[in-house]
Amino acid sequence: MTVVVGVDGAGRTHRLRALAAAVTGSVWFAGGVTAALEDAPLVVVDDAHRLDAVVLRELAALCRAGVPMVVSRRPTIDRPELAALDEAASAGGVEVLGPLDPGAVARLVATVTGRPVSPEVVEAVHEASGGIPVVAVAIATAPADGVAPALLARVQRRFAVLGDAAVTVARVLALRLDLGDPVLAAACGLDLTGLATELRTLRDEGLLLPSERMIPAMAEAVLAELPGAQRRRIHDAVAGALLAAGADPVAAAGQLRAARAACPAAADVYRAAGERLRFTDPAAALGWFDDPADAGAGSPELAAGRAEASALLGLPADVDQLTLTTARERMGAGAVAAEEGRAARSAELLLAAGGPGPMLAVPALVALGRPVPATRVVDPGADPGVRARRVPVAESIVDLPASGPSPGGGVPLALVRLAEGALAATEPERALPLLIEATEAIERGSPQLVLPDTPHAIAAVVAVAAGDVASAEHLLTRARAARVGGPAADERHRLLLAWARMRAGHYDTALHELRFPPGAEPAGRDRLLRAALAAGIARRRGDIAGLRDAWTGIEPLLARRTVDLWQLEPLEELAVAAARLRRIGRLTPVLALLDDIVTGLGRPAAWSVALDWLRLQTAIVTEDVEAAAETAERMTATGGTRPRAQCVAARQWAEVLAGIVDTDEVLAATEDLHAAELPWEASRLAGQAAIRTGDAGAARRLLERARELSEPEADSPGGGGGLSEREVTVARLVLAGSTHREIGAQLYIAPKTVEHHVARIRGKLGANTRAELLAMLREMLDG
């Protein structure tokens, strides 16, 4: 006596025939117990699970009376009568028909097709059929394309007799998603007990693999049989269950995308995935925002997230889709406006946003020469009478909040320090430590918003203005390593890094950074920076064609007159290019705007000197002796290494252009310029003085100095351990026992900046302790 167990399609009947063929006179049970069965040498009972209770009891009695019997059934024993027959008939053992292995599938397919089968076909049939013989045969004998007709018919027959719950579970499983039991049950409208019952039914029906996943070929047949409207309802139920279960939206969206779900609930999941990824992976987020649009979600619902992701990627953002009624939309639109170079519009939107928006507006307000509203944001108590006062920003009027944000009021510390540093930018040496602190805070944990500009970028601009290119390079390199601000900010950091290196005389590395991905186009602000960088490189190479190319396409951008303080120094290169190309008149309105900005800030020495230095450079190019003299006369600075060096050099330039050359004074001025990280300008001053002096010996000295200054510096000009010249200077003072404050006072930089230099020196040398650092410095500098 034997019991053959297997799911439908596993070959139970085929196995019974083989057993019956081995016994002469075997009788197949056809319904009803008769006396003839008592004398049969073997009674064959197929599909015992389909028999009623009375017949099962009678067969069990025959079996117990000693009548030989083989029985086949499904794996599930769901009635006591079936259990009794199974117990009586299993005296000779139980055979379990599991899935076929690839070798058995190969033999089966070869038999039904009558031809040899390649390993690739065997693998495909085995994978699609799950090793179930009836499914493998249907696949092997079906037309090449589409669902096997035999499987589609099999599904239709099964669904005609199965209950609604089992059919629903089958249809959800056919999507082949990785759903946990609670989510699967919720999607099917069942509890876990009911789900277990229906899964057992579907397994017995031969639709599921042992893992309770649906057999791939059967899943295709189920979906082929599923009407479109019903499929959308299934998708909606699954998406709703995923949302209700609190599933990770990215994982859930991936599941629904795999199922090609396009329904309102799926659109919610796709949008949630985009929202989750918009700051960490904006490119992927845009893809998720596309899916809900395809699923019928309204554009306004997606506009804010799409604008944020686009801004982070540096792609055009459709801000027209934004209603600008929420803080989030205003901050997103403000960031986009900043990237486009429209600082006034950016400030207007950010001030109106609330929350951290006004704090984010401070760098733009300072860059526009509007310190009063910027001060009110950072320190509302500075004017106790301010309560929702209307403050003009460019051509617009916006309301300031009744009370500004503070470190304890929910605004991240990084943004507070950024605002404070920007507000202090009238004195670059004082601003830099605050901005460095902002960069460190951002790196510890970037806020979940799109920054109009990063602390690293603003700090780099301020550092270059202070003549501290080493800090600018270090901050920008660190920003790129930490991926601060997303891909668009990374491109800005890269261009600023090239700019800082060019100003410091590292032309080769600047050219390396200037390389731009094919087909990409930066936003307006960075397009101007890139043009200025290209113009600066061309100027230093004496490349008139390069100057012309850099100028091409930049005039329309300048015509918008949207420049700000942070662009002042790069504009110097464009001004020189315009002067060389006899188009300086195109820049006159822009220079007037810059003059208004610097005036609005109270004409701080660093920036007023920088603006006058720009005018001096154009006067030098056009050899306008009178303009150079007037500009030099106007330039005065009492503090700051770089402004003082520029003022001294300006007077020497004016005299050289007038034919007066004091060799010692010129050489001293070039030393100051070189120390202020302006080696190109120092070289040109020495070269022009050499041309104009009548003293041959002096000319030789000046030309030799010009050549020394014009040679591109190596990456480690200080000559020690990869340290820059400024770092070597700081290192020597550290070795001499000077404190950070003493070093700062001697070099005209803040103690925080000294600390920054020392940290960079330690990192380059690999020193873990101060003792190690001092030992390495002694060996390197005194050895």
XYZ file of C-alpha atoms in Angstrom, residues 76-703:
628
model
C -2.972 19.114 2.520
C -5.080 16.738 4.631
C -8.111 18.853 5.496
C -10.622 16.231 6.830
C -10.457 13.406 9.359
C -11.833 10.944 6.799
C -8.976 11.699 4.422
C -6.536 11.358 7.307
C -7.978 7.918 8.161
C -7.602 6.684 4.562
C -4.087 8.116 4.351
C -3.087 6.294 7.532
C -4.503 2.989 6.309
C -3.047 3.281 2.797
C 0.441 4.415 3.775
C 1.577 1.117 5.224
C 3.807 0.624 2.189
C 5.170 4.162 2.379
C 4.480 7.681 1.147
C 5.937 9.023 -2.072
C 6.246 12.818 -2.288
C 6.489 14.214 -5.792
C 8.603 17.350 -5.598
C 9.709 19.666 -8.411
C 11.839 18.109 -11.154
C 15.528 18.886 -11.296
C 17.038 20.285 -14.539
C 18.026 16.814 -15.768
C 14.506 15.495 -15.373
C 13.104 18.582 -17.084
C 15.498 18.012 -19.995
C 14.280 14.417 -20.417
C 10.635 15.441 -20.158
C 10.940 18.246 -22.726
C 12.884 16.013 -25.127
C 10.143 13.372 -24.819
C 7.212 15.712 -25.513
C 8.954 17.645 -28.318
C 10.715 14.681 -29.901
C 14.009 16.521 -30.326
C 17.178 17.219 -28.339
C 17.095 20.193 -25.975
C 19.907 22.710 -25.478
C 21.131 23.500 -21.958
C 19.884 27.101 -22.385
C 16.344 25.906 -23.166
C 16.405 23.471 -20.262
C 17.497 26.215 -17.882
C 14.787 28.584 -19.148
C 12.013 25.942 -18.925
C 13.157 24.814 -15.478
C 13.226 28.410 -14.192
C 9.826 29.303 -15.662
C 8.069 26.092 -14.621
C 9.531 25.704 -11.158
C 10.101 22.061 -12.058
C 6.350 21.261 -12.173
C 5.917 18.724 -15.018
C 2.580 19.902 -16.374
C 3.862 23.518 -16.535
C 7.129 22.462 -18.172
C 5.226 20.510 -20.850
C 2.927 23.469 -21.521
C 5.904 25.796 -21.949
C 7.834 23.379 -24.155
C 4.901 22.826 -26.520
C 3.648 26.424 -26.640
C 4.247 28.945 -29.447
C 7.438 30.962 -29.139
C 5.813 34.219 -27.999
C 3.215 34.941 -25.389
C 1.692 32.942 -22.569
C 1.253 29.193 -23.143
C -2.433 28.626 -24.030
C -2.543 25.497 -21.873
C -1.461 27.500 -18.823
C -3.966 30.271 -19.477
C -6.730 27.688 -19.733
C -5.462 26.009 -16.568
C -5.644 29.309 -14.655
C -9.153 30.028 -15.936
C -10.353 26.568 -14.884
C -8.812 26.922 -11.442
C -10.191 30.415 -10.869
C -13.683 29.238 -11.873
C -13.824 26.893 -8.873
C -11.621 28.708 -6.336
C -13.055 31.167 -3.866
C -12.706 34.914 -4.314
C -10.100 35.181 -1.540
C -7.814 32.582 -3.138
C -8.144 34.261 -6.530
C -7.257 37.649 -5.013
C -4.186 36.209 -3.276
C -3.127 34.560 -6.550
C -3.434 37.816 -8.429
C -1.366 39.723 -5.879
C 1.274 36.989 -5.834
C 1.372 37.087 -9.639
C 2.902 40.562 -9.366
C 5.942 38.740 -7.919
C 6.671 41.393 -5.314
C 8.683 40.836 -2.157
C 5.855 41.473 0.290
C 5.876 40.412 3.915
C 2.911 38.402 5.150
C 1.245 41.371 6.951
C 1.408 43.524 3.800
C 0.266 40.654 1.569
C -2.645 39.913 3.892
C -3.672 43.581 4.027
C -3.497 43.899 0.242
C -5.794 40.858 -0.071
C -8.189 42.016 2.640
C -7.379 39.039 4.883
C -5.988 38.392 8.323
C -2.862 36.261 8.688
C -4.845 33.098 9.419
C -6.966 33.568 6.333
C -3.868 34.269 4.263
C -2.237 31.028 5.428
C -5.348 29.071 4.392
C -5.431 30.591 0.907
C -1.687 30.100 0.391
C -2.112 26.426 1.253
C -4.936 26.179 -1.278
C -2.883 27.800 -4.028
C 0.087 25.572 -3.244
C -2.108 22.472 -3.590
C -3.442 23.853 -6.862
C 0.096 23.800 -8.247
C 0.427 27.568 -8.566
C 3.150 28.186 -5.996
C 6.748 27.180 -5.474
C 7.715 25.666 -2.109
C 8.803 29.179 -1.050
C 5.169 30.293 -1.567
C 6.186 32.485 -4.477
C 4.207 32.001 -7.626
C 5.645 29.836 -10.384
C 6.885 32.401 -12.969
C 5.016 30.925 -15.952
C 1.819 30.663 -13.893
C 2.241 34.278 -12.764
C 2.375 35.361 -16.407
C -0.766 33.373 -17.112
C -2.582 34.895 -14.120
C -1.648 38.433 -15.229
C -2.635 37.662 -18.827
C -6.053 36.612 -17.559
C -6.399 39.695 -15.345
C -8.552 42.535 -16.770
C -6.962 45.999 -16.787
C -9.408 47.539 -14.329
C -8.899 44.643 -11.920
C -5.141 44.961 -12.230
C -5.322 48.645 -11.294
C -7.412 47.740 -8.235
C -4.800 45.145 -7.239
C -2.008 47.719 -7.642
C -3.981 50.198 -5.547
C -4.513 47.639 -2.798
C -0.835 46.681 -2.698
C 0.312 50.311 -2.649
C -2.168 51.141 0.102
C -1.001 48.180 2.159
C 2.656 49.207 1.764
C 1.875 52.750 2.880
C -0.239 51.589 5.812
C 2.522 49.219 6.948
C 5.062 52.058 7.005
C 7.287 50.294 4.485
C 10.424 52.055 3.307
C 9.079 54.158 0.421
C 12.079 53.540 -1.812
C 11.840 49.773 -1.417
C 8.052 49.921 -1.820
C 8.337 52.081 -4.910
C 10.813 49.637 -6.390
C 8.301 46.849 -5.824
C 5.490 48.767 -7.491
C 7.638 49.887 -10.387
C 8.595 46.249 -10.997
C 4.890 45.481 -11.155
C 4.349 48.452 -13.507
C 1.785 49.823 -11.073
C 0.134 53.049 -12.220
C -2.641 54.013 -9.823
C -3.264 56.796 -7.283
C -1.906 54.855 -4.282
C 1.181 53.815 -6.254
C 1.686 57.461 -7.229
C 1.758 58.314 -3.511
C 4.471 55.697 -2.936
C 6.522 56.939 -5.902
C 6.264 60.510 -4.650
C 7.281 59.396 -1.138
C 10.339 57.659 -2.622
C 11.293 60.844 -4.456
C 10.862 62.872 -1.290
C 13.055 60.420 0.623
C 15.888 60.575 -1.947
C 15.774 64.169 -3.151
C 18.746 65.272 -1.026
C 20.783 62.057 -0.949
C 20.268 60.895 -4.555
C 18.533 63.665 -6.516
C 18.962 61.897 -9.869
C 17.060 58.857 -8.599
C 14.507 61.166 -6.979
C 13.697 62.783 -10.322
C 12.994 59.321 -11.708
C 10.578 58.631 -8.876
C 8.868 61.983 -9.440
C 8.351 60.996 -13.085
C 6.494 57.812 -12.100
C 3.635 59.466 -10.171
C 3.153 61.867 -13.070
C 2.727 58.828 -15.315
C 0.331 57.385 -12.736
C -1.869 60.474 -12.921
C -0.636 62.558 -9.967
C -1.022 66.316 -10.403
C 2.040 68.384 -11.268
C 1.624 70.836 -8.338
C 1.952 67.914 -5.903
C 5.324 67.016 -7.379
C 6.660 70.464 -8.204
C 8.443 71.212 -4.915
C 10.365 67.936 -4.757
C 11.173 68.041 -8.454
C 12.469 71.626 -8.163
C 14.683 70.696 -5.193
C 16.158 67.650 -6.926
C 16.717 69.624 -10.142
C 18.425 72.437 -8.247
C 20.767 69.984 -6.527
C 21.635 68.468 -9.906
C 22.104 71.847 -11.571
C 19.285 71.117 -14.022
C 16.686 73.688 -15.114
C 13.921 73.724 -12.505
C 10.369 74.574 -13.531
C 9.579 76.991 -10.710
C 6.485 78.156 -12.602
C 4.836 74.957 -11.327
C 5.315 76.149 -7.738
C 2.483 78.009 -6.046
C 4.998 79.730 -3.723
C 2.477 79.494 -0.888
C 4.581 77.298 1.404
C 7.942 77.837 3.086
C 9.341 74.808 1.314
C 8.374 76.074 -2.139
C 9.737 79.543 -1.448
C 13.062 78.168 -0.187
C 13.325 75.870 -3.199
C 12.566 78.699 -5.602
C 15.005 80.920 -3.705
C 17.777 78.375 -4.144
C 17.017 78.087 -7.863
C 17.099 81.885 -8.225
C 20.483 81.960 -6.464
C 21.894 79.360 -8.865
C 20.630 81.422 -11.770
C 22.515 84.398 -10.387
C 19.408 86.345 -9.337
C 20.405 87.205 -5.786
C 17.666 89.816 -5.321
C 14.887 87.393 -6.233
C 16.509 84.733 -4.067
C 16.596 87.045 -1.058
C 12.986 88.069 -1.597
C 11.751 84.476 -1.652
C 13.872 83.338 1.281
C 12.857 86.253 3.491
C 9.214 85.448 2.835
C 9.670 81.729 3.500
C 9.902 81.752 7.277
C 11.788 79.109 9.239
C 15.419 78.966 8.134
C 14.584 80.938 4.969
C 15.508 84.410 6.281
C 18.815 83.073 7.653
C 19.558 81.618 4.225
C 18.810 85.024 2.707
C 21.586 86.781 4.634
C 24.470 85.931 2.247
C 22.390 87.218 -0.671
C 21.446 90.398 1.203
C 25.094 91.059 2.034
C 26.086 90.305 -1.556
C 23.515 92.887 -2.682
C 24.942 95.520 -0.333
C 21.952 95.444 2.036
C 23.388 94.888 5.514
C 20.451 96.418 7.420
C 17.851 93.714 6.648
C 20.602 91.102 6.942
C 21.452 92.355 10.443
C 17.786 92.243 11.451
C 17.623 88.583 10.504
C 20.765 87.593 12.408
C 20.034 89.814 15.398
C 16.372 90.893 15.608
C 17.135 92.688 18.841
C 19.430 95.072 17.000
C 16.364 97.234 16.321
C 13.612 96.624 18.917
C 11.142 98.617 16.850
C 11.215 96.173 13.967
C 7.961 94.211 13.766
C 7.000 92.879 10.331
C 8.543 95.967 8.786
C 8.469 96.063 4.983
C 12.018 95.980 3.675
C 12.863 96.721 0.036
C 14.902 94.016 -1.712
C 15.996 95.098 -5.197
C 12.751 96.025 -7.014
C 10.494 94.023 -4.672
C 9.031 94.567 -1.232
C 8.944 91.710 1.265
C 7.929 91.366 4.900
C 10.449 90.438 7.500
C 9.085 88.135 10.214
C 8.214 89.734 13.517
C 11.087 87.869 15.154
C 14.046 86.353 13.443
C 15.294 82.783 13.871
C 17.961 81.962 16.371
C 20.137 78.961 17.199
C 17.559 77.911 19.767
C 14.628 78.512 17.444
C 14.981 75.531 15.146
C 17.503 76.980 12.677
C 20.550 74.728 12.253
C 23.744 76.095 13.753
C 25.481 75.793 10.369
C 23.036 78.284 8.847
C 23.387 80.680 11.764
C 27.178 80.659 11.459
C 26.893 81.036 7.686
C 24.722 84.113 8.138
C 27.034 85.562 10.782
C 30.076 84.907 8.604
C 28.448 86.481 5.556
C 27.448 89.514 7.606
C 31.069 89.859 8.781
C 32.422 89.568 5.216
C 33.167 93.283 5.127
C 36.264 92.183 7.067
C 37.338 88.897 5.425
C 39.852 87.996 8.152
C 37.109 88.266 10.780
C 34.511 86.466 8.661
C 36.629 83.467 7.735
C 36.626 81.714 11.154
C 32.829 81.968 11.334
C 32.488 80.583 7.831
C 34.935 77.766 8.610
C 32.776 76.897 11.613
C 29.741 76.853 9.316
C 31.489 74.468 6.922
C 32.358 72.114 9.759
C 28.775 72.138 11.032
C 27.404 71.437 7.543
C 29.757 68.494 7.134
C 28.597 67.026 10.440
C 25.008 66.999 9.226
C 23.656 68.855 6.224
C 20.116 70.280 6.734
C 17.372 68.825 4.565
C 17.046 71.746 2.186
C 18.650 73.134 -0.943
C 21.275 75.717 -0.036
C 21.304 78.868 -2.189
C 25.084 78.711 -1.762
C 27.262 76.559 0.450
C 29.335 77.843 3.366
C 32.359 76.331 1.620
C 31.794 78.391 -1.529
C 31.284 81.666 0.334
C 34.185 80.923 2.662
C 36.423 80.242 -0.348
C 35.486 83.577 -1.946
C 36.171 85.386 1.319
C 39.449 83.496 1.851
C 40.707 84.431 -1.616
C 39.719 88.035 -0.932
C 41.825 87.835 2.239
C 44.773 86.405 0.300
C 44.406 83.022 2.019
C 44.222 80.706 -0.980
C 45.379 77.697 1.068
C 42.230 77.859 3.192
C 40.077 78.271 0.108
C 41.639 75.196 -1.499
C 41.296 73.121 1.639
C 37.654 74.073 2.194
C 36.691 73.404 -1.400
C 38.517 70.076 -1.489
C 36.774 69.074 1.714
C 33.396 70.139 0.326
C 33.890 67.946 -2.712
C 34.977 64.977 -0.617
C 31.899 65.362 1.613
C 29.621 66.020 -1.399
C 28.198 69.085 0.283
C 25.217 70.533 -1.554
C 24.822 67.871 -4.244
C 26.159 67.676 -7.812
C 25.423 71.305 -8.719
C 27.291 72.560 -5.651
C 30.129 70.163 -6.461
C 30.477 71.809 -9.866
C 30.545 75.220 -8.206
C 33.188 74.028 -5.753
C 35.247 72.656 -8.629
C 35.145 75.940 -10.534
C 35.959 77.954 -7.413
C 38.855 75.623 -6.711
C 40.182 76.240 -10.216
C 39.681 79.971 -9.661
C 41.596 79.977 -6.372
C 44.442 77.966 -7.904
C 44.652 80.269 -10.897
C 44.845 83.330 -8.645
C 47.647 81.659 -6.698
C 49.592 80.865 -9.849
C 48.830 77.125 -10.073
C 47.811 77.335 -13.719
C 48.178 73.683 -14.631
C 45.917 72.490 -11.844
C 43.467 75.291 -12.660
C 43.320 74.092 -16.269
C 42.750 70.554 -15.034
C 39.745 71.667 -12.989
C 38.431 73.773 -15.870
C 37.617 70.675 -17.915
C 33.848 70.460 -18.148
C 31.639 67.405 -18.780
C 30.530 67.346 -22.450
C 27.049 68.661 -23.020
C 26.636 70.063 -19.505
C 25.858 73.721 -18.992
C 26.214 75.419 -15.597
C 23.604 77.770 -14.171
C 23.916 81.525 -14.708
C 26.019 82.193 -11.612
C 28.525 79.471 -12.414
C 28.476 80.164 -16.144
C 29.828 83.614 -15.328
C 32.439 82.087 -13.025
C 33.536 79.635 -15.683
C 33.814 82.382 -18.290
C 35.885 84.473 -15.880
C 38.127 81.482 -15.210
C 38.619 80.840 -18.925
C 39.335 84.534 -19.472
C 41.872 84.529 -16.632
C 43.732 81.541 -18.068
C 43.711 83.104 -21.541
C 44.938 86.421 -20.129
C 47.849 84.763 -18.387
C 48.770 82.949 -21.585
C 48.452 86.041 -23.763
C 45.747 84.186 -25.724
C 43.544 86.817 -27.409
C 41.462 84.134 -29.150
C 40.879 82.516 -25.763
C 39.746 85.853 -24.340
C 37.331 86.251 -27.222
C 35.953 82.753 -26.695
C 35.501 83.390 -22.981
C 33.637 86.596 -23.719
C 31.330 84.913 -26.249
C 27.964 84.173 -24.756
C 28.614 86.033 -21.522
C 27.333 89.434 -22.655
C 23.622 88.470 -22.404
C 24.280 87.244 -18.879
C 25.932 90.530 -17.935
C 23.095 92.453 -19.571
C 20.771 91.073 -16.892
C 22.798 93.117 -14.373
C 22.408 90.502 -11.660
C 25.956 90.547 -10.307
C 26.720 90.591 -6.599
C 29.610 90.974 -4.168
C 30.681 87.308 -4.361
C 31.300 87.762 -8.098
C 33.390 90.910 -7.801
C 36.831 89.314 -8.126
C 35.928 86.937 -11.001
C 34.489 89.954 -12.827
C 37.973 91.426 -12.823
C 38.979 88.895 -15.474
C 35.927 89.669 -17.604
C 36.598 93.396 -17.242
C 40.156 92.926 -18.476
C 38.859 90.780 -21.351
C 36.323 93.488 -22.242
C 39.056 96.131 -22.149
C 41.346 94.044 -24.372
C 38.474 93.464 -26.831
C 37.442 97.144 -26.707
C 34.079 96.339 -25.147
C 34.560 97.837 -21.709
C 31.450 99.918 -22.225
C 29.373 96.742 -21.920
C 30.619 96.379 -18.341
C 30.068 99.973 -17.239
C 26.529 99.350 -15.861
C 27.763 96.224 -14.083
C 30.620 98.113 -12.462
C 28.165 100.783 -11.359
C 26.073 98.076 -9.663
C 29.139 96.735 -7.900
C 29.999 100.245 -6.757
C 26.476 100.604 -5.293
C 26.872 97.281 -3.487
C 30.214 98.214 -1.956
C 28.805 101.634 -0.996
C 25.792 99.948 0.579
C 28.170 97.951 2.767
C 29.894 101.137 3.924
C 32.805 100.815 1.492
C 34.786 98.276 3.570
C 38.489 98.353 2.742
C 38.793 94.811 1.403
C 35.972 95.123 -1.127
C 36.405 98.769 -2.114
C 40.082 98.033 -2.763
C 39.114 94.932 -4.764
C 36.727 97.008 -6.896
C 39.307 99.715 -7.446
C 41.877 97.049 -8.270
C 39.504 95.831 -10.989
C 39.337 99.357 -12.414
C 43.104 99.651 -12.168
C 43.571 96.478 -14.203
C 41.368 97.802 -17.005
C 43.271 101.097 -16.943
C 46.533 99.167 -17.237
C 45.253 97.179 -20.224
C 44.108 100.337 -22.011
C 47.225 102.240 -20.781
C 44.991 104.973 -19.405
C 47.573 106.812 -17.281
C 45.109 109.312 -15.885
C 42.562 106.686 -14.828
C 45.288 104.577 -13.232
C 46.555 107.573 -11.249
C 43.062 108.528 -10.064
C 42.323 104.975 -9.021
C 45.634 104.564 -7.189
C 45.076 107.847 -5.374
C 41.670 106.636 -4.213
C 42.941 103.264 -2.940
C 43.745 103.259 0.758
C 43.714 100.418 3.268
C 44.741 100.284 6.885
C 44.207 96.570 7.537
C 44.465 93.276 5.770
C 47.535 91.881 4.051
C 46.029 91.767 0.623
C 44.297 95.189 0.464
C 47.463 96.875 1.729
C 49.553 95.056 -0.874
C 47.133 96.072 -3.619
C 47.137 99.710 -2.547
C 50.944 99.873 -2.532
C 51.138 98.095 -5.879
C 48.471 100.402 -7.362
C 50.619 103.444 -6.674
C 53.620 101.727 -8.265
C 51.518 100.777 -11.303
C 50.359 104.361 -11.735
C 53.931 105.618 -11.585
C 55.209 102.927 -13.980
C 52.502 103.808 -16.503
C 53.600 107.449 -16.172
C 57.208 106.413 -16.879
C 58.486 106.671 -13.303
C 60.199 103.490 -12.092
C 61.660 103.106 -8.614
C 63.160 99.627 -8.867
C 63.392 98.928 -5.158
C 59.833 100.132 -4.555
C 58.532 98.057 -7.449
C 60.338 94.960 -6.231
C 58.998 95.516 -2.727
C 55.481 95.845 -4.148
C 55.871 92.576 -6.066
C 56.954 90.829 -2.875
C 53.829 92.076 -1.139
C 51.606 90.985 -4.029
C 53.190 87.544 -4.091
C 52.656 87.186 -0.337
C 49.031 88.187 -0.896
C 48.663 85.288 -3.401
C 48.682 87.526 -6.487
C 51.801 86.269 -8.308
C 50.518 87.021 -11.821
C 49.857 90.652 -11.004
C 53.269 90.887 -9.317
C 54.947 89.461 -12.424
C 53.179 91.923 -14.698
C 54.152 94.872 -12.520
C 57.807 93.831 -12.605
C 57.658 93.206 -16.361
C 56.025 96.538 -17.181
C 58.500 98.376 -14.955
C 61.415 96.618 -16.736
C 60.099 97.801 -20.108
C 59.772 101.407 -18.963
C 62.985 101.899 -17.003
C 66.040 103.396 -18.688
C 68.453 101.638 -16.321
C 69.694 98.420 -17.975
C 70.750 96.896 -14.644
C 67.405 97.674 -13.093
C 65.649 96.254 -16.144
C 67.554 92.991 -15.748
C 66.647 92.749 -12.087
C 62.998 93.457 -12.822
C 62.809 90.991 -15.738
